């Protein structure tokens, strides 16, 4: 009798494990998303508003005061970071960065790109005109040498500290 109870206990644990594994695999397979053009896009690719209009949020869709502006159809933007719900973009006119709904933008058609005259910008200068330092944190190159004082100047005298 004890052996029968133990056998039924083992079977119930095994069945619970199989059932749990089935639920987990069903959840993983059922939650797979379709590949969209926004998800496949690389950073910096040009996109355009495909809806009649879309909301533009400077700090994100959960900012407390609603959208900053409404973008009309065919507004061009560079994709900075693709995401599932909202994508971070940079508007080409005005250099504003913000967020738009991923479902409202599509890759820019060739007709819009042909009519676009892209200004040449210096990559080392930011929007405010200050020099930007570009470096790769994972670089294996040694750092640049530090600037040395002019050898024609006399050495700086160090005064002894009072005891």
mmCIF file of C-alpha atoms in Angstrom:
data_model
loop_
_atom_site.group_PDB
_atom_site.id
_atom_site.type_symbol
_atom_site.label_atom_id
_atom_site.label_comp_id
_atom_site.label_asym_id
_atom_site.label_seq_id
_atom_site.Cartn_x
_atom_site.Cartn_y
_atom_site.Cartn_z
ATOM 1 C CA UNK A 1 0.000 0.000 0.000
ATOM 2 C CA UNK A 2 2.832 2.369 0.848
ATOM 3 C CA UNK A 3 4.491 1.585 -2.447
ATOM 4 C CA UNK A 4 1.278 2.383 -4.336
ATOM 5 C CA UNK A 5 0.994 5.789 -2.612
ATOM 6 C CA UNK A 6 4.625 6.535 -3.349
ATOM 7 C CA UNK A 7 4.173 5.518 -7.002
ATOM 8 C CA UNK A 8 1.057 7.710 -7.347
ATOM 9 C CA UNK A 9 2.939 10.602 -5.719
ATOM 10 C CA UNK A 10 5.818 10.249 -8.194
ATOM 11 C CA UNK A 11 3.430 10.063 -11.137
ATOM 12 C CA UNK A 12 1.574 13.177 -10.031
ATOM 13 C CA UNK A 13 4.857 15.124 -9.749
ATOM 14 C CA UNK A 14 5.936 13.935 -13.171
ATOM 15 C CA UNK A 15 2.585 14.878 -14.691
ATOM 16 C CA UNK A 16 2.751 18.299 -13.040
ATOM 17 C CA UNK A 17 6.256 18.765 -14.462
ATOM 18 C CA UNK A 18 5.154 17.774 -17.970
ATOM 19 C CA UNK A 19 2.126 20.039 -17.697
ATOM 20 C CA UNK A 20 4.288 22.943 -16.493
ATOM 21 C CA UNK A 21 6.767 22.384 -19.306
ATOM 22 C CA UNK A 22 3.898 22.385 -21.802
ATOM 23 C CA UNK A 23 2.558 25.664 -20.407
ATOM 24 C CA UNK A 24 6.002 27.259 -20.526
ATOM 25 C CA UNK A 25 6.713 26.199 -24.106
ATOM 26 C CA UNK A 26 3.238 27.299 -25.198
ATOM 27 C CA UNK A 27 3.782 30.704 -23.621
ATOM 28 C CA UNK A 28 7.160 31.124 -25.286
ATOM 29 C CA UNK A 29 5.930 30.065 -28.716
ATOM 30 C CA UNK A 30 2.657 31.949 -28.389
ATOM 31 C CA UNK A 31 4.389 35.219 -27.496
ATOM 32 C CA UNK A 32 6.615 35.351 -30.538
ATOM 33 C CA UNK A 33 6.095 38.561 -32.473
ATOM 34 C CA UNK A 34 6.021 39.185 -36.172
ATOM 35 C CA UNK A 35 9.059 40.814 -37.714
ATOM 36 C CA UNK A 36 8.164 44.363 -38.605
ATOM 37 C CA UNK A 37 10.118 46.834 -40.664
ATOM 38 C CA UNK A 38 10.754 48.876 -37.533
ATOM 39 C CA UNK A 39 12.174 45.929 -35.608
ATOM 40 C CA UNK A 40 14.474 44.983 -38.486
ATOM 41 C CA UNK A 41 15.723 48.510 -39.091
ATOM 42 C CA UNK A 42 19.203 49.514 -38.174
ATOM 43 C CA UNK A 43 19.920 52.650 -36.218
ATOM 44 C CA UNK A 44 20.075 55.802 -38.330
ATOM 45 C CA UNK A 45 17.886 54.572 -41.207
ATOM 46 C CA UNK A 46 15.425 57.151 -42.537
ATOM 47 C CA UNK A 47 11.740 56.661 -41.766
ATOM 48 C CA UNK A 48 8.583 58.606 -42.544
ATOM 49 C CA UNK A 49 5.210 58.954 -40.828
ATOM 50 C CA UNK A 50 2.798 56.588 -42.587
ATOM 51 C CA UNK A 51 -0.356 57.516 -40.637
ATOM 52 C CA UNK A 52 -2.334 60.703 -41.273
ATOM 53 C CA UNK A 53 -0.580 62.143 -38.215
ATOM 54 C CA UNK A 54 1.241 60.831 -35.163
ATOM 55 C CA UNK A 55 2.080 62.192 -31.732
ATOM 56 C CA UNK A 56 5.679 63.198 -30.975
ATOM 57 C CA UNK A 57 6.867 62.932 -27.371
ATOM 58 C CA UNK A 58 10.149 64.540 -26.422
ATOM 59 C CA UNK A 59 10.674 62.563 -23.192
ATOM 60 C CA UNK A 60 8.525 59.493 -23.875
ATOM 61 C CA UNK A 61 4.861 58.558 -24.145
ATOM 62 C CA UNK A 62 4.393 58.505 -20.364
ATOM 63 C CA UNK A 63 5.355 62.127 -19.829
ATOM 64 C CA UNK A 64 2.751 63.835 -17.691
ATOM 65 C CA UNK A 65 1.506 66.496 -20.098
ATOM 66 C CA UNK A 66 0.725 64.676 -23.352
ATOM 67 C CA UNK A 67 2.446 64.905 -26.732
ATOM 68 C CA UNK A 68 4.732 67.826 -27.530
ATOM 69 C CA UNK A 69 3.530 68.089 -31.112
ATOM 70 C CA UNK A 70 1.691 66.249 -33.854
ATOM 71 C CA UNK A 71 3.677 65.175 -36.920
ATOM 72 C CA UNK A 72 1.920 65.148 -40.307
ATOM 73 C CA UNK A 73 2.190 62.324 -42.828
ATOM 74 C CA UNK A 74 5.549 61.964 -44.665
ATOM 75 C CA UNK A 75 7.568 63.705 -41.937
ATOM 76 C CA UNK A 76 11.111 62.358 -42.270
ATOM 77 C CA UNK A 77 13.105 61.134 -39.286
ATOM 78 C CA UNK A 78 16.195 59.095 -38.486
ATOM 79 C CA UNK A 79 15.629 56.016 -36.359
ATOM 80 C CA UNK A 80 17.848 56.064 -33.281
ATOM 81 C CA UNK A 81 16.507 53.086 -31.332
ATOM 82 C CA UNK A 82 13.796 50.726 -32.607
ATOM 83 C CA UNK A 83 11.422 49.323 -30.024
ATOM 84 C CA UNK A 84 8.151 47.420 -29.791
ATOM 85 C CA UNK A 85 5.745 50.217 -28.815
ATOM 86 C CA UNK A 86 7.554 53.510 -29.298
ATOM 87 C CA UNK A 87 10.766 54.213 -31.219
ATOM 88 C CA UNK A 88 13.312 56.892 -30.424
ATOM 89 C CA UNK A 89 13.786 59.092 -33.482
ATOM 90 C CA UNK A 90 15.495 62.299 -34.547
ATOM 91 C CA UNK A 91 13.512 64.644 -36.755
ATOM 92 C CA UNK A 92 15.431 65.856 -39.789
ATOM 93 C CA UNK A 93 13.932 69.329 -39.640
ATOM 94 C CA UNK A 94 14.946 70.964 -36.387
ATOM 95 C CA UNK A 95 17.120 68.148 -35.001
ATOM 96 C CA UNK A 96 14.606 67.290 -32.269
ATOM 97 C CA UNK A 97 14.885 63.887 -30.586
ATOM 98 C CA UNK A 98 11.857 62.123 -29.187
ATOM 99 C CA UNK A 99 9.511 59.163 -29.408
ATOM 100 C CA UNK A 100 6.814 58.185 -31.916
ATOM 101 C CA UNK A 101 4.542 55.149 -32.124
ATOM 102 C CA UNK A 102 6.264 52.296 -33.976
ATOM 103 C CA UNK A 103 3.066 51.420 -35.837
ATOM 104 C CA UNK A 104 2.839 54.941 -37.298
ATOM 105 C CA UNK A 105 6.213 54.953 -39.084
ATOM 106 C CA UNK A 106 7.574 52.995 -42.043
ATOM 107 C CA UNK A 107 10.856 53.105 -43.991
ATOM 108 C CA UNK A 108 10.916 56.258 -46.088
ATOM 109 C CA UNK A 109 9.872 55.665 -49.715
ATOM 110 C CA UNK A 110 12.349 56.419 -52.496
ATOM 111 C CA UNK A 111 10.262 59.370 -53.696
ATOM 112 C CA UNK A 112 10.672 61.141 -50.345
ATOM 113 C CA UNK A 113 14.368 60.325 -50.197
ATOM 114 C CA UNK A 114 14.914 61.671 -53.714
ATOM 115 C CA UNK A 115 13.327 64.989 -52.788
ATOM 116 C CA UNK A 116 15.449 65.256 -49.648
ATOM 117 C CA UNK A 117 18.568 67.389 -49.718
ATOM 118 C CA UNK A 118 20.697 66.178 -46.814
ATOM 119 C CA UNK A 119 22.948 68.859 -45.318
ATOM 120 C CA UNK A 120 26.535 67.774 -44.693
ATOM 121 C CA UNK A 121 27.268 67.905 -40.984
ATOM 122 C CA UNK A 122 30.574 67.567 -39.244
ATOM 123 C CA UNK A 123 30.354 64.463 -37.053
ATOM 124 C CA UNK A 124 32.676 65.929 -34.421
ATOM 125 C CA UNK A 125 30.433 68.939 -33.748
ATOM 126 C CA UNK A 126 27.215 68.618 -31.784
ATOM 127 C CA UNK A 127 24.101 70.718 -32.185
ATOM 128 C CA UNK A 128 25.378 73.329 -29.767
ATOM 129 C CA UNK A 129 28.618 73.767 -31.701
ATOM 130 C CA UNK A 130 30.959 72.351 -29.057
ATOM 131 C CA UNK A 131 33.511 69.700 -29.934
ATOM 132 C CA UNK A 132 32.381 66.181 -29.128
ATOM 133 C CA UNK A 133 34.849 63.580 -27.957
ATOM 134 C CA UNK A 134 34.406 60.269 -29.749
ATOM 135 C CA UNK A 135 35.912 57.164 -28.215
ATOM 136 C CA UNK A 136 35.187 53.480 -27.949
ATOM 137 C CA UNK A 137 35.138 52.155 -24.393
ATOM 138 C CA UNK A 138 35.988 48.631 -25.582
ATOM 139 C CA UNK A 139 38.991 49.753 -27.632
ATOM 140 C CA UNK A 140 42.270 47.848 -27.211
ATOM 141 C CA UNK A 141 44.344 50.789 -28.439
ATOM 142 C CA UNK A 142 46.478 52.643 -25.881
ATOM 143 C CA UNK A 143 45.245 56.065 -24.812
ATOM 144 C CA UNK A 144 46.711 59.118 -26.535
ATOM 145 C CA UNK A 145 49.768 60.640 -24.848
ATOM 146 C CA UNK A 146 49.198 63.427 -22.379
ATOM 147 C CA UNK A 147 50.338 66.899 -23.298
ATOM 148 C CA UNK A 148 53.677 67.774 -21.740
ATOM 149 C CA UNK A 149 54.703 71.217 -20.523
ATOM 150 C CA UNK A 150 56.792 73.381 -22.800
ATOM 151 C CA UNK A 151 60.494 72.428 -22.302
ATOM 152 C CA UNK A 152 61.557 76.079 -22.674
ATOM 153 C CA UNK A 153 59.750 77.076 -19.477
ATOM 154 C CA UNK A 154 61.584 76.859 -16.148
ATOM 155 C CA UNK A 155 60.439 74.047 -13.844
ATOM 156 C CA UNK A 156 57.712 74.881 -11.380
ATOM 157 C CA UNK A 157 59.202 75.452 -7.942
ATOM 158 C CA UNK A 158 57.598 73.494 -5.157
ATOM 159 C CA UNK A 159 57.655 75.311 -1.826
ATOM 160 C CA UNK A 160 58.338 73.138 1.184
ATOM 161 C CA UNK A 161 55.443 72.843 3.571
ATOM 162 C CA UNK A 162 55.936 74.154 7.108
ATOM 163 C CA UNK A 163 56.398 71.501 9.748
#
